XYZ file of C-alpha atoms in Angstrom:
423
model
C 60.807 98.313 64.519
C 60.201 102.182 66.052
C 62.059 104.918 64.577
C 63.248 108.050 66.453
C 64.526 110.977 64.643
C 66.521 113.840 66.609
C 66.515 116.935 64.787
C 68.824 119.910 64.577
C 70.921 119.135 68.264
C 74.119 120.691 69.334
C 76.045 116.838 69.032
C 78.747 116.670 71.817
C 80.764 113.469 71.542
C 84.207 113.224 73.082
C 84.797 109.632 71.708
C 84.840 111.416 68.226
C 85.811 114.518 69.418
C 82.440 115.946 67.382
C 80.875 118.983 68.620
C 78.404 120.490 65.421
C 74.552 120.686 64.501
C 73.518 117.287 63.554
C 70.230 114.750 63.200
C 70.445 111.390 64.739
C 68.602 108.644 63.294
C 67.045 105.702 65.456
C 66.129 102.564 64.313
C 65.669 99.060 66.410
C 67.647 100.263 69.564
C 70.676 101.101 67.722
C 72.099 104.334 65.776
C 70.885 104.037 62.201
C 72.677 107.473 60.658
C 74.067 110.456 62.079
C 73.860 113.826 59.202
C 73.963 116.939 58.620
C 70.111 117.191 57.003
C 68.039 113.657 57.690
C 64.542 113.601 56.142
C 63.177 109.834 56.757
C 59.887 109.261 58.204
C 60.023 108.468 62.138
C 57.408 107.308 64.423
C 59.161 110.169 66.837
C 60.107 113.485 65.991
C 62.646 115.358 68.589
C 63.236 118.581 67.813
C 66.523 119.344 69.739
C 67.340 122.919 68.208
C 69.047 124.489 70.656
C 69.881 121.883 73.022
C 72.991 119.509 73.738
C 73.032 116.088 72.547
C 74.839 113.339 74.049
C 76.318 109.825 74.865
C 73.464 108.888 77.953
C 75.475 109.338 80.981
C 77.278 106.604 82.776
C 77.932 106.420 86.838
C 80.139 103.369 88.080
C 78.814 104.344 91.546
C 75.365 104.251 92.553
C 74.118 102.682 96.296
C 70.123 101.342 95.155
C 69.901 99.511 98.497
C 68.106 96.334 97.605
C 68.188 93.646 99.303
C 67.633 94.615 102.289
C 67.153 98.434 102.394
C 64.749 99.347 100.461
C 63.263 101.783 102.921
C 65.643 103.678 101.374
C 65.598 103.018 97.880
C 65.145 100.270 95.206
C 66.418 99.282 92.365
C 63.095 100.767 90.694
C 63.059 104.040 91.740
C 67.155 104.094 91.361
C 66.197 103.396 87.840
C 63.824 105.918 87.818
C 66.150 108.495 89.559
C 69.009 107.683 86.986
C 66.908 108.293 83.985
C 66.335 111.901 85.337
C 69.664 112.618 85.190
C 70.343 111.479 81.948
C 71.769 108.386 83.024
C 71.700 105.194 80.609
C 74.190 103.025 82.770
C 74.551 102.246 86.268
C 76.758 100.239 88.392
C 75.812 99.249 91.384
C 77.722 98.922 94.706
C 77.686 95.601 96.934
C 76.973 97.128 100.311
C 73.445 95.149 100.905
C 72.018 93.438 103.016
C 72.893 90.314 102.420
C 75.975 92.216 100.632
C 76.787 90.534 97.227
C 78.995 88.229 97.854
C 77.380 84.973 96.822
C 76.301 84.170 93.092
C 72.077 83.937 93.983
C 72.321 87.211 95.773
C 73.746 88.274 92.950
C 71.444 86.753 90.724
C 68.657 87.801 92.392
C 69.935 91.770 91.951
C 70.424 91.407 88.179
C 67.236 89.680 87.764
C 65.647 92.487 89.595
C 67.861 95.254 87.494
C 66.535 93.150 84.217
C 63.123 94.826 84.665
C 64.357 98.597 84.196
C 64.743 100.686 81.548
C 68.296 101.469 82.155
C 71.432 99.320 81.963
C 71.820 98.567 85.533
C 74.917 96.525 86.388
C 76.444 95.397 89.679
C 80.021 94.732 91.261
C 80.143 92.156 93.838
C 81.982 92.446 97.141
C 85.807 91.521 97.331
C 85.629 89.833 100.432
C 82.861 87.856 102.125
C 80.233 89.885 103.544
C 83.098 92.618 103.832
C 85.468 90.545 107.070
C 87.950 91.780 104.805
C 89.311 88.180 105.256
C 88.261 85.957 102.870
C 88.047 86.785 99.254
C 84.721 86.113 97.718
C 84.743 83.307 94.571
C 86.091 85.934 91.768
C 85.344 82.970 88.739
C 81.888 82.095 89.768
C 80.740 85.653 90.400
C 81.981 86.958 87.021
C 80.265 83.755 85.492
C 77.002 85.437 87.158
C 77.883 88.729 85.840
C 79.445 90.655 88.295
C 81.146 93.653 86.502
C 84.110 93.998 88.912
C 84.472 93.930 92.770
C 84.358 96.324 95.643
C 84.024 96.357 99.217
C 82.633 100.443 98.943
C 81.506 101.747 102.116
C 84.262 99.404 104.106
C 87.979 100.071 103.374
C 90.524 97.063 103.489
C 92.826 97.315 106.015
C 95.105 93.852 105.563
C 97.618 94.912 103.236
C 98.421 91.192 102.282
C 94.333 91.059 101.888
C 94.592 93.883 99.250
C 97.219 92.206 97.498
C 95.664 89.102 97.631
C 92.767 90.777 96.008
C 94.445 92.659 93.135
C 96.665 89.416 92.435
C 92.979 87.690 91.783
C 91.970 90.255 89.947
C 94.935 89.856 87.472
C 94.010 85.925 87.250
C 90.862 86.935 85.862
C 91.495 90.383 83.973
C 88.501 92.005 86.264
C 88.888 95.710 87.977
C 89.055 96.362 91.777
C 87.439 99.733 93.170
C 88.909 100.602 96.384
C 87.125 103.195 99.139
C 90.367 104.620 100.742
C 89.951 105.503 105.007
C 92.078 103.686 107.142
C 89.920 103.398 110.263
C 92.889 103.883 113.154
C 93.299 107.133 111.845
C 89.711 108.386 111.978
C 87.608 110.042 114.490
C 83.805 110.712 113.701
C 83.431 109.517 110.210
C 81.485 111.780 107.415
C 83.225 114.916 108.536
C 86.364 116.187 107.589
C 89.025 116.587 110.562
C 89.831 120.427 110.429
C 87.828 124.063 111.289
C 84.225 122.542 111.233
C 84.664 119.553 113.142
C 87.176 121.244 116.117
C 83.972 124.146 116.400
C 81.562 120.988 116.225
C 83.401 119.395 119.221
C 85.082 116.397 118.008
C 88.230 114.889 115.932
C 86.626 113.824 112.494
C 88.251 111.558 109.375
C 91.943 113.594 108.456
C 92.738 113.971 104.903
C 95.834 111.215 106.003
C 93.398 108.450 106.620
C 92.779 108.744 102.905
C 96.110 109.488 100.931
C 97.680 106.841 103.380
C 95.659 104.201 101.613
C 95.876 105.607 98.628
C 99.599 105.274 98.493
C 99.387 102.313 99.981
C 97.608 100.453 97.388
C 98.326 102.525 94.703
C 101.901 100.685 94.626
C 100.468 97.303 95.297
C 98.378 98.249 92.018
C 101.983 99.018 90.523
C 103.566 96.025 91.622
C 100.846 93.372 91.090
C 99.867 95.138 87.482
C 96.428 94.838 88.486
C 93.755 97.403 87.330
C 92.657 99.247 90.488
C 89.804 102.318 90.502
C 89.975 104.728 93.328
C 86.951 106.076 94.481
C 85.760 109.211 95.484
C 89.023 110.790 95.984
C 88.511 114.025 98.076
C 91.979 114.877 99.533
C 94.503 117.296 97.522
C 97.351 114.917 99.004
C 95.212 111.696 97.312
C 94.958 113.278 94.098
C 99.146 114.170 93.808
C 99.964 110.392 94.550
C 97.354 109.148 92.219
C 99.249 111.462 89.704
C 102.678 110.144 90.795
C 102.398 106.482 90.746
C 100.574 106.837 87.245
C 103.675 108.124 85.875
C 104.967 105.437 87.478
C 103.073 103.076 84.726
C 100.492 101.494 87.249
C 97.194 100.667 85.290
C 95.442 102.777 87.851
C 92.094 105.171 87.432
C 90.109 107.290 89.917
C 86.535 108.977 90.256
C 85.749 112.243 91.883
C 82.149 113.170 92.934
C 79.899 116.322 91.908
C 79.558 116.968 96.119
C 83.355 117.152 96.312
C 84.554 119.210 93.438
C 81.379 121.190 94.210
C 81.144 122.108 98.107
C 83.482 121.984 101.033
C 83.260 121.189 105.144
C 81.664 124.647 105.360
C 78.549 123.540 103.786
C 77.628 121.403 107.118
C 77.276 124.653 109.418
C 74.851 125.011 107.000
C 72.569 122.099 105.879
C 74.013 119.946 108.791
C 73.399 116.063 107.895
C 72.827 116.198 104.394
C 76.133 117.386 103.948
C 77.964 114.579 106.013
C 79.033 111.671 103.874
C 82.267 109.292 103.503
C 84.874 110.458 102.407
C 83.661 113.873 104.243
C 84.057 117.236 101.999
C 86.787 118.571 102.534
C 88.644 122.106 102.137
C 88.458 124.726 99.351
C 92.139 123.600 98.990
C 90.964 119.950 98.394
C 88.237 121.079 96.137
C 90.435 122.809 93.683
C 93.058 119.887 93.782
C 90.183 117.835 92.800
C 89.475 120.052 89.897
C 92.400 119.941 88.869
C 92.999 116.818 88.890
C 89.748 116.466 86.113
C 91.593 119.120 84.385
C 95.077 117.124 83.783
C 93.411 114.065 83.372
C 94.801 112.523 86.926
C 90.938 112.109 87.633
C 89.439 110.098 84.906
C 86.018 109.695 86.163
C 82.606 111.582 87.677
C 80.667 109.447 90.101
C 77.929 110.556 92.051
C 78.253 107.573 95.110
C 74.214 108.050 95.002
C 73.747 107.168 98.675
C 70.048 107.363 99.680
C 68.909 107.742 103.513
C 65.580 108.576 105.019
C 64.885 111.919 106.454
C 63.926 110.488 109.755
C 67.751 108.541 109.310
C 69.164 111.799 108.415
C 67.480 113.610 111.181
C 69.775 113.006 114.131
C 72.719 114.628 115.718
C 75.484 115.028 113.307
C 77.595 112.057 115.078
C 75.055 109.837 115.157
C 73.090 110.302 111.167
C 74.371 108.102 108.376
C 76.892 109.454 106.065
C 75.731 109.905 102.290
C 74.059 112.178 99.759
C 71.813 111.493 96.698
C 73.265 112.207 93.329
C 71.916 110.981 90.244
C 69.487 113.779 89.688
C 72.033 116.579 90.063
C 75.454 115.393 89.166
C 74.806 116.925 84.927
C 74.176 120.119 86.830
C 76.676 120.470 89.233
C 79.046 119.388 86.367
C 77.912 122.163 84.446
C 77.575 124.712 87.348
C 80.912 124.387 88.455
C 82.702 123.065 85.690
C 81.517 124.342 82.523
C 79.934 127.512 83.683
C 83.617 128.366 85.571
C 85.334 127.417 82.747
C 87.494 124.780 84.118
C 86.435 122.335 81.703
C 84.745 122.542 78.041
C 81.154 120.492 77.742
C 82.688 118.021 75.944
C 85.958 117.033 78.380
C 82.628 117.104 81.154
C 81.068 114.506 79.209
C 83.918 112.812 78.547
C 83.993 111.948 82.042
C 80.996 111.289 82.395
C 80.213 108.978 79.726
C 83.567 107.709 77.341
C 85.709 107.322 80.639
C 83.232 105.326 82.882
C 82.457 103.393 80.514
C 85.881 101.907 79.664
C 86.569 101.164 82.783
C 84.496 98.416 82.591
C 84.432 97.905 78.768
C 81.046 98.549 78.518
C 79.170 99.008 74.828
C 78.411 102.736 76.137
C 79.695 106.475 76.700
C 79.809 107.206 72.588
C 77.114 108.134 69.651
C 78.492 106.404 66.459
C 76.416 104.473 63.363
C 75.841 100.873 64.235
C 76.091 101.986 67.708
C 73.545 102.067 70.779
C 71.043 104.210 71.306
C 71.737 105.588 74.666
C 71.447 109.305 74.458
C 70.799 112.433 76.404
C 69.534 115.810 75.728
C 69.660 118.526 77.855
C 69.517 122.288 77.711
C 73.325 123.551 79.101
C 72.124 127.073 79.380
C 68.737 127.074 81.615
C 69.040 127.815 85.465
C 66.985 125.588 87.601
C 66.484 126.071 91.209
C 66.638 122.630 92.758
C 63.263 121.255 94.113
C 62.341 118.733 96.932
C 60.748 116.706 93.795
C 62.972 113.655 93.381
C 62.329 110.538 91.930
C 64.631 108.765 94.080
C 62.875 107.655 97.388
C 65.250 110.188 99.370
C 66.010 113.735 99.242
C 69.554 113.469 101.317
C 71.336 116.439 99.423
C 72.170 119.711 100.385
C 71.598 121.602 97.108
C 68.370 121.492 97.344
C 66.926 125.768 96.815
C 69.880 126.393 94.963
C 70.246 127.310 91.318
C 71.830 125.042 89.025
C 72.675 125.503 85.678
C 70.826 122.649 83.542
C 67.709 120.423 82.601
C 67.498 116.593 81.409
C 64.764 116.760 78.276
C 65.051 113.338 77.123
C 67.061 110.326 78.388
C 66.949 107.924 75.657
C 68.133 104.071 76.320
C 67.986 101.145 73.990
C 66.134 103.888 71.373
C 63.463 104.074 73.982
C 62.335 107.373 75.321
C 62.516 106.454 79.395
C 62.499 110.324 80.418
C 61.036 113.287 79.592
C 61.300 116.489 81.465
């Protein structure tokens, strides 16, 4: 047995609602004691004065590509990528190639995520191979250990499918996650339909082609009872009908990503391709909605949607490069940045949605520091100012906030009581 003693760190856990100086004592992969003033012998000694210490994060929305696209990235250096931004859990979506929607490509994927150092789970796809016709074997797949289901990248467009879907889901007490734009309403996908597309030349993907599915199956959600995750919400109407129909009593969540409450459609006059991505970015007006949104608790979840190209995918006219942006190395630090640093939210109701929230959407053993607990922490210094570097250790460097200053820095990502970062 290794022990690991954190001394003298600011603790910041929302499950507990703790925020104070405290020592954190590690022993076999779990949380032996959490004091004021611990003075056991450890094989490791952090000294954490002055930094934050934390739940490790949790994303329910990473893209690692394998099978199949691994040119892109892997399931290794997704790990690897994670555990620089401070992330402990990870689920992965089913858009490979083959897409998850069989129990040994699914099998294969978890045998694959086995060798990390992270928790790395996976979702499999709702329908088979995403035809949005024929739902996928919901039993067998959760047997395999499929977390939930989503067809992410590929919106459903059959009503009747989508209720078929959450009426399954109910059957077997599993979540849905739903990407939201109806693709008769769209023009060029990846950038929003308003001032930057009309001076770019073409009709892009309206704000309606979201909130229309969102309403749509947001009362499905209500009356099948299901539980139903929206992701990525980026539209101000989207976040107001969310907010209605959960007043309404549906058993219904949403995510928001660090690009959207963070940036806006002006940012691809800018850095062009690395700022198109599905749903696009939107308006300022759509940025604060999303805000507030995290503020009032109608957005219950941060997700990065890690999406990894290649530069030489990226590198092509804006109609023609894939959508997407990497995320897991930034997402603390835009969180902070615009957040906590703007005073929108307090470092603790960040975290919260960044570790407590995600990880009870899936019931996962996660997102809190407790005694008896796991040891999946992060520490990071919430004052330092970082200017962003083209030093990844993701396989792709698709983002547009690259040169900018950011407020943050990862020092240790600790998983299972194992040290698997250090910055």
């Amino acid at each position: 047995m290794t022990k690991l003693l954190i001394k003298n760190g600011r603790l910041v856990n929302p499950a507990s609602n703790f925020d104070g100086i405290a020592d954190i004592l590690v022993e076999d992969g779990k949380i032996k004691e959490i004091a004021e003033n611990i003075t056991a012998e450890a094989d490791k000694v952090i000294e954490a004065g002055g930094l934050v210490v934390a739940p490790g994060l949790v994303d329910v929305h990473v893209h690692f590509r394998e099978p199949g696209q691994t040119h892109k990235e892997d399931i290794h250096t997704g790990a690897l990528s994670a555990a620089r931004g401070g992330f402990t859990t990870v689920v992965m979506m089913a858009n490979t190639n083959p897409t998850i929607s069989t129990v040994p490509v699914l099998e294969e994927v978890l045998a694959s995520a086995a060798k990390e150092d992270i928790n790395i789970k996976s979702v499999a796809t709702i329908t088979t191979n995403f035809d949005g016709k024929h739902l996928t074997d919901f039993s067998a797949l959760l047997e395999a250990g499929a977390v939930g289901f989503s067809d992410d990248g590929i919106p459903l467009s059959d009503s009747a499918m989508v209720r078929s879907a959450m009426q399954e889901a109910v059957k077997y007490d599993t979540l849905i996650s739903l990407h939201e734009e109806d693709p008769a309403l769209t023009g060029v996908l990846g950038i929003n339909d308003g001032e930057v597309s009309h001076k770019c030349g073409f009709t892009g993907a309206p704000t309606v082609s979201e909130y229309s599915m969102v309403a749509r199956d947001a009362m499905i959600a209500y009356d099948t009872k299901a539980r139903v995750h929206f992701q990525h919400m980026s539209a101000k109407e989207s976040v107001e009908v969310i907010k209605f129909v959960k007043s309404l009593g549906a058993n219904i969540t949403s995510e928001v990503t660090p690009q959207h409450f963070s940036i806006t459609e002006q940012e691809i006059l800018t850095v062009g391709t690395n700022a198109k991505l599905n749903p696009p970015l939107r308006r300022e007006e759509d940025r604060l909605a999303a805000i507030k949104g995290l503020q009032d608790g109608t957005i219950d979840v941060i997700a990065t949607d890690h999406a990894p190209h290649t530069h030489e995918e990226k590198d092509q006219e804006l109609t023609k490069a894939p959508s997407g942006m990497t995320g897991l190395e930034t997402s603390l630090q835009l969180g902070l940045t615009h957040l906590v640093d703007e005073e929108y939210l307090t470092l603790s109701q960040l975290l919260e949605k960044m570790t407590l929230n995600p990880a009870n959407l899936y019931g996962f053993d996660a997102g809190y520091l407790t005694e008896g607990g796991p040891a999946d922490i992060v520490i990071f210094d919430d004052k330092k100012k970082v200017v962003i570097e083209n030093d990844f250790a993701s396989k792709a460097n698709n983002t547009p906030f690259i040169n900018q200053e950011l407020t943050g820095k990862v020092i240790y990502t600790i998983c299972d009581g194992n040290v698997v970062y250090e910055g």
